mmCIF file of C-alpha atoms in Angstrom:
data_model
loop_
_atom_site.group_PDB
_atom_site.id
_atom_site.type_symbol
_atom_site.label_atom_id
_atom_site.label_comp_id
_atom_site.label_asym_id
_atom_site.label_seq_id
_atom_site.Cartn_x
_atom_site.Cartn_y
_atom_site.Cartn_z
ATOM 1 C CA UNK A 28 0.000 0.000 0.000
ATOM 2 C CA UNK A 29 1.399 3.255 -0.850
ATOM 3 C CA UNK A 30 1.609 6.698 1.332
ATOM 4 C CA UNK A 31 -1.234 8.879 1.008
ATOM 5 C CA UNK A 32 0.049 12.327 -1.195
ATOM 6 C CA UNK A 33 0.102 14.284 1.749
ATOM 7 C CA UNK A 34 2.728 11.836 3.257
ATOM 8 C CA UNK A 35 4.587 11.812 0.195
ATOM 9 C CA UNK A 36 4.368 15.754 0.075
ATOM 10 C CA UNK A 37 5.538 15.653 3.343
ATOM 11 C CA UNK A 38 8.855 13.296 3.012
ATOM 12 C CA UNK A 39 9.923 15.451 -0.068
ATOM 13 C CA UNK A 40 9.817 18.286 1.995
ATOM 14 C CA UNK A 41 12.064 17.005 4.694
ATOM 15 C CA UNK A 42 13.985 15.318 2.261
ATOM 16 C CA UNK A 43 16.750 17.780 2.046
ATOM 17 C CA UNK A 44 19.262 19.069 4.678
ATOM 18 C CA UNK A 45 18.665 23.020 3.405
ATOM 19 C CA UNK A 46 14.734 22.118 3.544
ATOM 20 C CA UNK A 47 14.760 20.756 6.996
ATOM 21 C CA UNK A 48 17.262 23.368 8.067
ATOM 22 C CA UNK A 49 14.365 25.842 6.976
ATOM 23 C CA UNK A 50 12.140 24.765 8.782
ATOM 24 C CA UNK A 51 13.844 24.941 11.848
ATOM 25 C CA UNK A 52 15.071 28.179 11.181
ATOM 26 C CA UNK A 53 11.579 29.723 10.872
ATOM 27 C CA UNK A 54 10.115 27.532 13.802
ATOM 28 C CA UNK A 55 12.616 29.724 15.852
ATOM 29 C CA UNK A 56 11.691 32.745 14.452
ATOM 30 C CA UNK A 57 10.343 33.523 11.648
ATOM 31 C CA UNK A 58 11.863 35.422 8.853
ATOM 32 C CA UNK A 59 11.621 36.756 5.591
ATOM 33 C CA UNK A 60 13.188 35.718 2.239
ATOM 34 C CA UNK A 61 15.840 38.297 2.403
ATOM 35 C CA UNK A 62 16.875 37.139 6.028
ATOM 36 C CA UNK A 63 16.892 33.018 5.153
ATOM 37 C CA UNK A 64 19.557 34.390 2.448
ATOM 38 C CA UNK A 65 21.505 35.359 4.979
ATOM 39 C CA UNK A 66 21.345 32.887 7.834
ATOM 40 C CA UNK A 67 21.517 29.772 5.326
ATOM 41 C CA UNK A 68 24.404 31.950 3.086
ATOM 42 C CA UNK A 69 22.739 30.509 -0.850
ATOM 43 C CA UNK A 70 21.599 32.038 -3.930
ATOM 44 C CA UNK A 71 18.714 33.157 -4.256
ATOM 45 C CA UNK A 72 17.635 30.847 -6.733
ATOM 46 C CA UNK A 73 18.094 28.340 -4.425
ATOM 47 C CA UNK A 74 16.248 29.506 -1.798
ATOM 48 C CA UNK A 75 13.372 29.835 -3.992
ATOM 49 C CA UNK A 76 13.469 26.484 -5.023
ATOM 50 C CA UNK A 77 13.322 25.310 -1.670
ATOM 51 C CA UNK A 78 10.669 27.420 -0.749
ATOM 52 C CA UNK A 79 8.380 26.370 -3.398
ATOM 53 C CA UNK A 80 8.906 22.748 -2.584
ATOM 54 C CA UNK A 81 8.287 23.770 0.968
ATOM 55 C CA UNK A 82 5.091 25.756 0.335
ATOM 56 C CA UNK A 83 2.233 23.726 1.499
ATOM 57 C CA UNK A 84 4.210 23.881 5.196
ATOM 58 C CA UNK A 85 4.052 27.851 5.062
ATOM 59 C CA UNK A 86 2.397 30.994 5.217
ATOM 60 C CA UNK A 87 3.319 34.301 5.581
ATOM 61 C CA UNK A 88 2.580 36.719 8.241
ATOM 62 C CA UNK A 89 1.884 40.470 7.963
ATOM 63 C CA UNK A 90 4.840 41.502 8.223
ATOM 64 C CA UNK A 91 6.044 39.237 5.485
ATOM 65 C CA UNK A 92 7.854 36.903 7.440
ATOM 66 C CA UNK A 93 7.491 32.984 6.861
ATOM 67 C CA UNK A 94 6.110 31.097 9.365
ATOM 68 C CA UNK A 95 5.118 27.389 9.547
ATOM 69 C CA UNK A 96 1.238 26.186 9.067
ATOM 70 C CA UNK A 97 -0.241 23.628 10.890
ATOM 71 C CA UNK A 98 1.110 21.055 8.465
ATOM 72 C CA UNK A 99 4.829 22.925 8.705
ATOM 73 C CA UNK A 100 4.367 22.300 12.155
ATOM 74 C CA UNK A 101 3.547 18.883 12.313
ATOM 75 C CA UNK A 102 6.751 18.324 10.031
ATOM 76 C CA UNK A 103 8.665 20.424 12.399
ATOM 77 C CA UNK A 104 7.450 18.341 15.254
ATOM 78 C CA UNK A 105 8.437 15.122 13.403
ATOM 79 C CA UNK A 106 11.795 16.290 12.438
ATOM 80 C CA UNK A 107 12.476 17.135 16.539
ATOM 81 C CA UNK A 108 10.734 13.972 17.291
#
């Protein structure tokens, strides 16, 4: 029997060190684009890559920042275990 999609969404978004390292980056605190640039030190292209594969786990807040949804969370809390 195979995973449902939202597992399999899931595992592809934790399936990268840069990915998880996201997510526990903005768990912390969240920030904005500009800011992950800086604390994870890649391109920018990059980056967005990673956030599109990451973007059913986030939203953004008002004052642009990203910040884990409840399904970010729940991959947040299975990455701490």
């Amino acid at each position: 029997m195979s995973a449902p999609k939202s597992e399999d969404k899931l595992y592809k978004a934790i399936d990268h060190p840069i990915r998880r390292q996201i997510i526990h980056i903005i768990a912390e605190n969240p920030k904005t684009y500009s800011r992950l640039l800086e604390d994870l030190n890649i391109e920018s292209g990059h980056l967005a890559y990673h956030i599109r594969i990451l973007s059913e786990l986030l939203d953004k807040d008002e004052a642009g920042n990203f910040i884990l949804n409840s399904d970010g969370k729940k991959a947040y809390s299975f990455l701490i275990g």
